Structures are given as structure tokens and as C-alpha cells.
Short mmCIF file of C-alpha atoms in Angstrom, two decimals:
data_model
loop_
_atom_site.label_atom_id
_atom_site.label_comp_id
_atom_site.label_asym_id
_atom_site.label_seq_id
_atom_site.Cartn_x
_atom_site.Cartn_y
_atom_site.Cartn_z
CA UNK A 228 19.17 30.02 -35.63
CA UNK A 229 22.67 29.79 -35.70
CA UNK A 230 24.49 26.40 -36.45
CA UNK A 231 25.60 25.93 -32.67
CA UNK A 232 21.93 26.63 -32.00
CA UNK A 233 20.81 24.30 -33.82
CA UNK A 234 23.39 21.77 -32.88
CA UNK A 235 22.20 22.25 -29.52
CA UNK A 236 19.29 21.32 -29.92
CA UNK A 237 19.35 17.84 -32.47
CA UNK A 238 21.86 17.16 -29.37
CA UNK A 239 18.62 17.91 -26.77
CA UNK A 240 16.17 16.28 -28.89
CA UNK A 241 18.28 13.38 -29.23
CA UNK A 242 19.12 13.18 -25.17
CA UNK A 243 15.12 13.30 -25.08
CA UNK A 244 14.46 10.31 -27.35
CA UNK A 245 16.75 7.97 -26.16
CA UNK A 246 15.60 8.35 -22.77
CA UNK A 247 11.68 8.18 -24.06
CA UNK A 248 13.17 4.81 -25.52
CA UNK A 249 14.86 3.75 -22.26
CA UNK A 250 11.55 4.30 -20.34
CA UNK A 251 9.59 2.39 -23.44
CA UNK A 252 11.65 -0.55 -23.02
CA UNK A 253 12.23 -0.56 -18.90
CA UNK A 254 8.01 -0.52 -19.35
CA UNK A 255 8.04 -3.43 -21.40
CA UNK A 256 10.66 -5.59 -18.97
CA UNK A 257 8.25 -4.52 -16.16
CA UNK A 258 4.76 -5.54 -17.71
CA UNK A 259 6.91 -8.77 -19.36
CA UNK A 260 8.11 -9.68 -15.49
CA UNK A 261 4.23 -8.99 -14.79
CA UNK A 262 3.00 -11.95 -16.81
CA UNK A 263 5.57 -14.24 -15.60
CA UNK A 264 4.23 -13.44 -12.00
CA UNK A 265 0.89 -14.10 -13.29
CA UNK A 266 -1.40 -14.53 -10.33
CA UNK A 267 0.63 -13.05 -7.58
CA UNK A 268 0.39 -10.12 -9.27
CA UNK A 269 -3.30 -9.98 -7.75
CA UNK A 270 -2.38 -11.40 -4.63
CA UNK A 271 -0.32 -8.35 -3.59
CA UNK A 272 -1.24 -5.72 -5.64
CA UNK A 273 0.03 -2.73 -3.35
CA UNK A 274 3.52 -4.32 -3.11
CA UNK A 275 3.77 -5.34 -7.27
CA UNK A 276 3.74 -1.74 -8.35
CA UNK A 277 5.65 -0.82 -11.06
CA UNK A 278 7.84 0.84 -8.72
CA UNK A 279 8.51 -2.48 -6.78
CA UNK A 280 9.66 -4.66 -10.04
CA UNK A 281 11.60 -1.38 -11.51
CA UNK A 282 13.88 -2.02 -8.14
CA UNK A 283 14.06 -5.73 -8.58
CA UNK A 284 14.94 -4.97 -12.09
CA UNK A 285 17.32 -2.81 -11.75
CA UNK A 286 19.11 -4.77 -9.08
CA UNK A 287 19.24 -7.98 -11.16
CA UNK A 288 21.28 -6.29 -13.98
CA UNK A 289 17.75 -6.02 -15.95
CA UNK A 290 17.67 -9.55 -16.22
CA UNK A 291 13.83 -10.35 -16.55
CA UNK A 292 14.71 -14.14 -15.24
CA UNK A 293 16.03 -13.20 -11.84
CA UNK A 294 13.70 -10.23 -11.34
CA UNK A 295 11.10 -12.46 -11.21
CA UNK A 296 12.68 -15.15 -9.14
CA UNK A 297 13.56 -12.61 -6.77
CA UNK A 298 10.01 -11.35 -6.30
CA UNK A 299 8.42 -14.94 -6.24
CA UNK A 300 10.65 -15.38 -3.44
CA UNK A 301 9.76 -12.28 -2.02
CA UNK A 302 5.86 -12.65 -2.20
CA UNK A 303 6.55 -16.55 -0.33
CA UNK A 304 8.45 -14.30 2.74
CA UNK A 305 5.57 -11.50 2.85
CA UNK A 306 3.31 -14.02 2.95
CA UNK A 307 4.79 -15.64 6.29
CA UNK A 308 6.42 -12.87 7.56
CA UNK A 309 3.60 -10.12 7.22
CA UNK A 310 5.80 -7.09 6.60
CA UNK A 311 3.16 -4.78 5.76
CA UNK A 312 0.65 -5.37 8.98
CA UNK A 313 3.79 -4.28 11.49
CA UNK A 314 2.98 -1.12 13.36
CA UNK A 315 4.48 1.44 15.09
CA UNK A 316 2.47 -0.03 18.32
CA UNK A 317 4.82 -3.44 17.18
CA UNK A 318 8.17 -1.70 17.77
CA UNK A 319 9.27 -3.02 21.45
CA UNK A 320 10.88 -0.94 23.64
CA UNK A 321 10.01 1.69 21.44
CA UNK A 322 11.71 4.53 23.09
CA UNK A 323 15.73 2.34 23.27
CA UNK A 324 15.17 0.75 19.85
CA UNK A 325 14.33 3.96 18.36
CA UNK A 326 17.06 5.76 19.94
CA UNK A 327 19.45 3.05 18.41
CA UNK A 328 17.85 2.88 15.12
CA UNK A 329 15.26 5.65 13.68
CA UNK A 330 14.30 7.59 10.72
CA UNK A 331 15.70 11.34 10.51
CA UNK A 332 13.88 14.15 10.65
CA UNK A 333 16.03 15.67 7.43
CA UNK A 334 16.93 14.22 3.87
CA UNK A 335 20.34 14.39 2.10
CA UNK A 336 21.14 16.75 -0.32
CA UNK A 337 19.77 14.38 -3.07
CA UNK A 338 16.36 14.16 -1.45
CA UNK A 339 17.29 11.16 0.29
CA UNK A 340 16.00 9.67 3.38
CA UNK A 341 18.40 8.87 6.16
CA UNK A 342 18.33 6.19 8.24
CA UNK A 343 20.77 6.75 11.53
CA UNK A 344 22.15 3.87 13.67
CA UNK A 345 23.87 3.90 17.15
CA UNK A 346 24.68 0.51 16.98
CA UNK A 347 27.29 0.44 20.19
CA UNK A 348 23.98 1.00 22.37
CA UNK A 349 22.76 -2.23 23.75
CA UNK A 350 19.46 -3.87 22.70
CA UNK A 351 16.90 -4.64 25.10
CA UNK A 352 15.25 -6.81 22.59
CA UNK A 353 15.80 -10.30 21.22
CA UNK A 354 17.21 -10.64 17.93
CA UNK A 355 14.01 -11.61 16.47
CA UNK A 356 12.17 -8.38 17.53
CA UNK A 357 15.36 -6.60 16.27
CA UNK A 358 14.68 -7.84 12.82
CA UNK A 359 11.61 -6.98 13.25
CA UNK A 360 11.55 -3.42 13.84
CA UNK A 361 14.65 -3.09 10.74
CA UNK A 362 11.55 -5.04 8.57
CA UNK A 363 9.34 -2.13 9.74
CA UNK A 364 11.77 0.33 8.80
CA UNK A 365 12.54 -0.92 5.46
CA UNK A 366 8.90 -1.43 5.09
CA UNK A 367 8.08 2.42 5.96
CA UNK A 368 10.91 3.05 3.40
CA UNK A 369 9.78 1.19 0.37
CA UNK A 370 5.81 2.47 0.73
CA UNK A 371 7.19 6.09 1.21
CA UNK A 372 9.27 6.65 -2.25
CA UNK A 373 8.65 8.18 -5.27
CA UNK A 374 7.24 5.89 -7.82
CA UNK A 375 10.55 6.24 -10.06
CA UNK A 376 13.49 6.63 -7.35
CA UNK A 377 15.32 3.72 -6.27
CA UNK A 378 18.77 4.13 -3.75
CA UNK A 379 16.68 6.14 -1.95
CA UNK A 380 17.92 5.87 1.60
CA UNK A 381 21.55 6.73 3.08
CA UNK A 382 21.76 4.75 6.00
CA UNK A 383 24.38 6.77 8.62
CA UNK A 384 25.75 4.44 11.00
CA UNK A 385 27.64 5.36 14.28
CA UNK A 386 30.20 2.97 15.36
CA UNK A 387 31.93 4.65 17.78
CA UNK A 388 32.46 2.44 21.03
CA UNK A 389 31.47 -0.87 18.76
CA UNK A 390 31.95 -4.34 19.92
CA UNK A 391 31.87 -7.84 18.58
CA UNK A 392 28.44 -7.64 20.71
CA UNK A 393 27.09 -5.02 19.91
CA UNK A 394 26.09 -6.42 16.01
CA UNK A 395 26.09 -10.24 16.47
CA UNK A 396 27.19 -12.14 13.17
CA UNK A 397 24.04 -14.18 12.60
CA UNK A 398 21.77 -10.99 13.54
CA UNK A 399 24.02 -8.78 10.60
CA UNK A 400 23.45 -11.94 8.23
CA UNK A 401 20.15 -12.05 8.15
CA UNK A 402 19.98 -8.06 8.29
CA UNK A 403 22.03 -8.38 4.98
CA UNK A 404 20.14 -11.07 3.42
CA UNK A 405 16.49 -9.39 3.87
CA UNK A 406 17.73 -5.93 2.85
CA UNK A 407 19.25 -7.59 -0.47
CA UNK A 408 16.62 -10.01 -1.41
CA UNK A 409 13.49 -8.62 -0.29
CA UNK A 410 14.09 -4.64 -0.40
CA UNK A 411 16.52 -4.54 -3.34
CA UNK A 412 17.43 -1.23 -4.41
CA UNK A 413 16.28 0.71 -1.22
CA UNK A 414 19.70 1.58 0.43
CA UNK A 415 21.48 3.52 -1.52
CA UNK A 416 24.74 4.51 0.57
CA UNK A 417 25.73 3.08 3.53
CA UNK A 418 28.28 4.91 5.64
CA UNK A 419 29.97 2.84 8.92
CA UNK A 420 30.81 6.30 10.58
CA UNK A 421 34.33 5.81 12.84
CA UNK A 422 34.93 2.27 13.35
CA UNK A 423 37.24 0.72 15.77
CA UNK A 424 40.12 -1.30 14.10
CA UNK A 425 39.08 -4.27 15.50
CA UNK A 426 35.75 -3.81 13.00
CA UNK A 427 38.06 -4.62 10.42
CA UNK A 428 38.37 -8.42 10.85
CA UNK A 429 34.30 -8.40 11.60
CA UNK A 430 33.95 -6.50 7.93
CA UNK A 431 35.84 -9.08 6.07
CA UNK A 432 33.57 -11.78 7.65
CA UNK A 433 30.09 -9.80 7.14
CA UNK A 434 30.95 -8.37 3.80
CA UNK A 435 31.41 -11.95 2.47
CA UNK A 436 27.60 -12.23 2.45
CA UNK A 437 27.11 -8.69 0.68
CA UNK A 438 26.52 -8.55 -3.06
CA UNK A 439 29.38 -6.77 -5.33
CA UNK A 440 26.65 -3.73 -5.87
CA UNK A 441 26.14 -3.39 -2.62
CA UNK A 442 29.82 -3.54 -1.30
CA UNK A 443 29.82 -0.46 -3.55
CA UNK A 444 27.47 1.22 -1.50
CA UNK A 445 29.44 1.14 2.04
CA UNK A 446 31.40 4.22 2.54
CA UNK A 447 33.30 4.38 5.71
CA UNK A 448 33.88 7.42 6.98
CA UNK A 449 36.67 8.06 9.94
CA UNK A 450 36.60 11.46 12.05
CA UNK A 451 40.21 12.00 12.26
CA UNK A 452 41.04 12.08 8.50
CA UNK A 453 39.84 15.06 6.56
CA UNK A 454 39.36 13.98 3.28
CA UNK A 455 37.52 11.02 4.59
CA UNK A 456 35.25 13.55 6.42
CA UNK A 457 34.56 15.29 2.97
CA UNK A 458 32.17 12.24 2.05
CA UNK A 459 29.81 13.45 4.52
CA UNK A 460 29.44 17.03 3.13
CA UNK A 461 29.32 15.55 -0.72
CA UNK A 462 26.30 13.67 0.42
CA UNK A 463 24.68 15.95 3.81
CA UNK A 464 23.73 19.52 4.31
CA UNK A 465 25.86 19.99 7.26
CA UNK A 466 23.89 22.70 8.54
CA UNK A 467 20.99 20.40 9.17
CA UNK A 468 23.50 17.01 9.90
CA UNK A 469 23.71 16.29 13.45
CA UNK A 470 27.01 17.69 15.46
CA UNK A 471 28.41 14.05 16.52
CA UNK A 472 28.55 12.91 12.66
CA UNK A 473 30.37 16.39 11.65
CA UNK A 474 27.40 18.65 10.91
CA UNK A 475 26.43 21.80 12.27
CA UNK A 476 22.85 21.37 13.45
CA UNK A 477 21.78 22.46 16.96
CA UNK A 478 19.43 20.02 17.41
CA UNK A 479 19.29 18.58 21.01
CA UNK A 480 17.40 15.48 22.51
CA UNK A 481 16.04 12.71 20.28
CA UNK A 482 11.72 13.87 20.72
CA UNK A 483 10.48 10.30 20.79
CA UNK A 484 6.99 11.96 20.93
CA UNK A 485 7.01 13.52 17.57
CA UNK A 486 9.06 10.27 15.93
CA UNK A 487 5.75 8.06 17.31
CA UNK A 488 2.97 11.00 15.57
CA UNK A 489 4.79 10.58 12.85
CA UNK A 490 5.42 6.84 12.48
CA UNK A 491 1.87 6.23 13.63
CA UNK A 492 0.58 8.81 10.61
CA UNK A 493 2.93 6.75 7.95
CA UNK A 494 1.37 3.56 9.74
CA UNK A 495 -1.91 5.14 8.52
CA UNK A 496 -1.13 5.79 5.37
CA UNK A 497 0.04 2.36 4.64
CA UNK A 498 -2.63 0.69 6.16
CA UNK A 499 -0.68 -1.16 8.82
CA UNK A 500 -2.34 -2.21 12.08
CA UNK A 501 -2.29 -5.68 14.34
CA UNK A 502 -4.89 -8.00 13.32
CA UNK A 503 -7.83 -8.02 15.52
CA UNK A 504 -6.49 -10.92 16.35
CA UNK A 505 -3.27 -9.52 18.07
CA UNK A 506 -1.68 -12.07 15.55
CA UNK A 507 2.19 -11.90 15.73
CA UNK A 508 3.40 -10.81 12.49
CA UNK A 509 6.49 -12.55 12.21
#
């Protein structure tokens, strides 16, 4: 073997341990965080999967201390809130909400899921059920990755025709606050696709409840300027993006049929139905 070879490989060998010993010690933070959760571990077993406290992990800076703070306060809000029993049968006004807010039918070029939002098209829903059906989402999300992904989901956000109305301060607050605190490490880029100017003055409001790591995240992305547009081909296969956000796909008329079969199978999968109770899960 010749000495380039050979270099080549000590260098592979070496690339291969010290990611062995990453994994050894992210293992040991997660089953450390376990026995600080102690009970609650039992209590939710589905949701504390090694998975679940790798994401909290990771998005407290590996610090052991706030991971587990941040699921203890997690476990109190599942506990009232009852994220995993909402259904697809829960979504009101299934067919507008959807339209405004629903899980593509294609992944980035990553592997991603994409989330797309037309958030200029008015809710027929109160503010509580549209929390509600973003919990679902993120719910559907977080039970539907692979075991050692996190960022997993590129939310794609039309703005065109946006109003101060249209996302209500105290409804984008608490939007903020659940995705950060309860699904850490699920949205991995978000892109605010051709905002007005007058979004400007709402951004430096909102963005003064978003996390430095996250701020990192939001990509906005403007039509009219080219090199702005190429963030959308780094991250989508344009051929299978749809036309209004730059792509090239000929895909038609949202098939709210085929987005309920499939919810309703993920529902399924999850386990998530009403209570026989018709208790309301929030």
C-alpha cells in the first residue's frame, strides 16, 4: 500500500473513531438526562425516546441541565394540552385550514419534509383551534422522523398579499414559543417567501421572541432578486417545487382527499384518536 494509501486510511479510521466517540458520549448525556427525568420517563414513554432528548439536547447547547428542564416542562404541557390524542377528524374547517397550512406531498433535496403556508388567506377558525391544528402538525412531524435526524422540516411560507391581520402578534407568539420549547429541533429552515415591506417592522417585533439559533434558521426569500431566488434551488428540487414559489412542477389543485387518507393513516400509526369521551384536547 502506498504511503498516501495508507495515509488515507489512519485519516478514515480516525474520522470513524471520533465519531464512534461522539455517539458514545451523546448516549451517555441522553441516558444521564434519563435519570434526572426519573419517573416521567415511564409516564410518556413514546414521547422520551432517545430521539426526543437527542433534540432537546442538541438545542440546549448539550447542556444536560436545561435539556432536562426543557422536557419537564414539556411533559407538564402534554399532559394538559394532549398533543398526541389530536386527530385529523380534530382539524376544523379542514378543507380552508389545510389549504392555508398543510404538509407537502414532496421532501427537499436533503430528505426533508416541507411544511407550506399561505398565510395571507383568512382563517375561519379561532386562534385557539389555529394553534391547534399547528400542534397537530408539529405533532405528525416529530412521530414521523428518523430516530437520529433533527432540523428535519423546511417550513415554506407564502407571504404574498400579507397583512398585519393576517398573522396576529399574540397568535405568532405563542406559535414561536411552542415550536421552541416543546418541539425543539424540528424546523430546520424557515423561509418567509416575498414579503411586503411593511413585514419588516412586524419581523423586528416577532423576532424579538425567537431564540439566536432559530433566527438563524429564517431565510427570506424575495421573487424579484435572483440571487435571493437561488436559496430555493440550494434547498428544493425545482422540478417537483410548486410553480408560485419558483419551481417547475405541474401540479394543479390542492387534492384535499388524498391529504385526509393520508393524515388519517399517520393518525393511525401514531395512535391518535378523540377519547370516547369526545374530550377536547386542548
Amino acid at each position: 500500500m502506498s504511503d498516501q494509501l495508507k495515509k488515507t486510511a489512519r485519516s478514515q479510521e480516525a474520522t470513524q473513531q471520533k465519531a464512534s466517540s461522539s455517539e458514545e458520549q451523546q448516549q451517555e448525556k441522553i441516558n444521564e438526562v434519563r435519570g434526572l427525568l426519573g419517573s416521567l420517563t415511564e409516564e410518556m414513554p413514546s414521547f422520551m425516546s432517545d430521539a426526543t432528548i437527542r433534540r432537546f439536547l442538541r438545542a440546549r447547547n448539550w447542556s444536560m441541565e436545561q435539556a432536562t428542564k426543557g422536557l419537564k416542562e414539556t411533559v407538564k404541557w402534554r399532559r394538559d394540552y394532549r398533543p398526541d390524542a389530536i386527530s385529523w377528524d380534530d382539524v376544523a374547517e379542514m378543507e380552508n385550514e389545510v389549504r392555508r397550512t398543510h404538509v407537502a406531498d414532496y421532501l427537499d433535496k436533503n430528505g426533508r419534509s416541507v411544511l407550506v403556508s399561505n398565510v395571507p388567506m383568512k382563517s375561519k377558525v379561532s386562534a385557539k383551534e389555529q394553534i391547534k391544528h399547528l400542534v397537530y402538525l408539529l405533532e405528525y412531524f416529530a412521530t414521523n422522523s428518523a430516530d437520529e435526524q433533527d432540523d428535519f422540516v423546511v417550513w415554506l411560507t407564502d407571504f404574498r398579499g400579507w397583512s398585519i391581520s393576517s398573522t396576529p402578534l399574540s397568535i405568532t407568539r405563542e406559535s414561536i414559543h411552542i415550536i421552541q420549547n416543546y418541539y425543539p429541533g424540528v424546523i430546520g429552515v424557515a423561509i418567509p417567501f416575498d414579503p411586503p415591506r411593511i413585514f419588516e417592522s412586524f419581523w423586528k417585533i416577532a423576532k424579538n421572541f425567537v431564540q439566536a439559533d432559530m433566527k438563524e434558521k429564517v431565510k427570506f426569500v424575495y421573487a424579484n432578486k435572483p440571487e435571493s431566488l437561488k436559496t430555493i434551488a440550494d434547498i428544493f428540487d425545482l422540478d417537483t417545487l410548486e410553480s408560485s414559489f419558483g419551481g417547475r412542477s405541474a401540479r394543479t389543485a390542492f387534492d384535499i382527499n388524498k391529504y385526509a387518507e393520508r393524515m388519517r393513516r399517520a393518525d393511525k400509526m401514531r395512535g391518535a384518536s378523540k377519547d370516547s369521551n369526545g374530550h377536547n384536547h386542548n
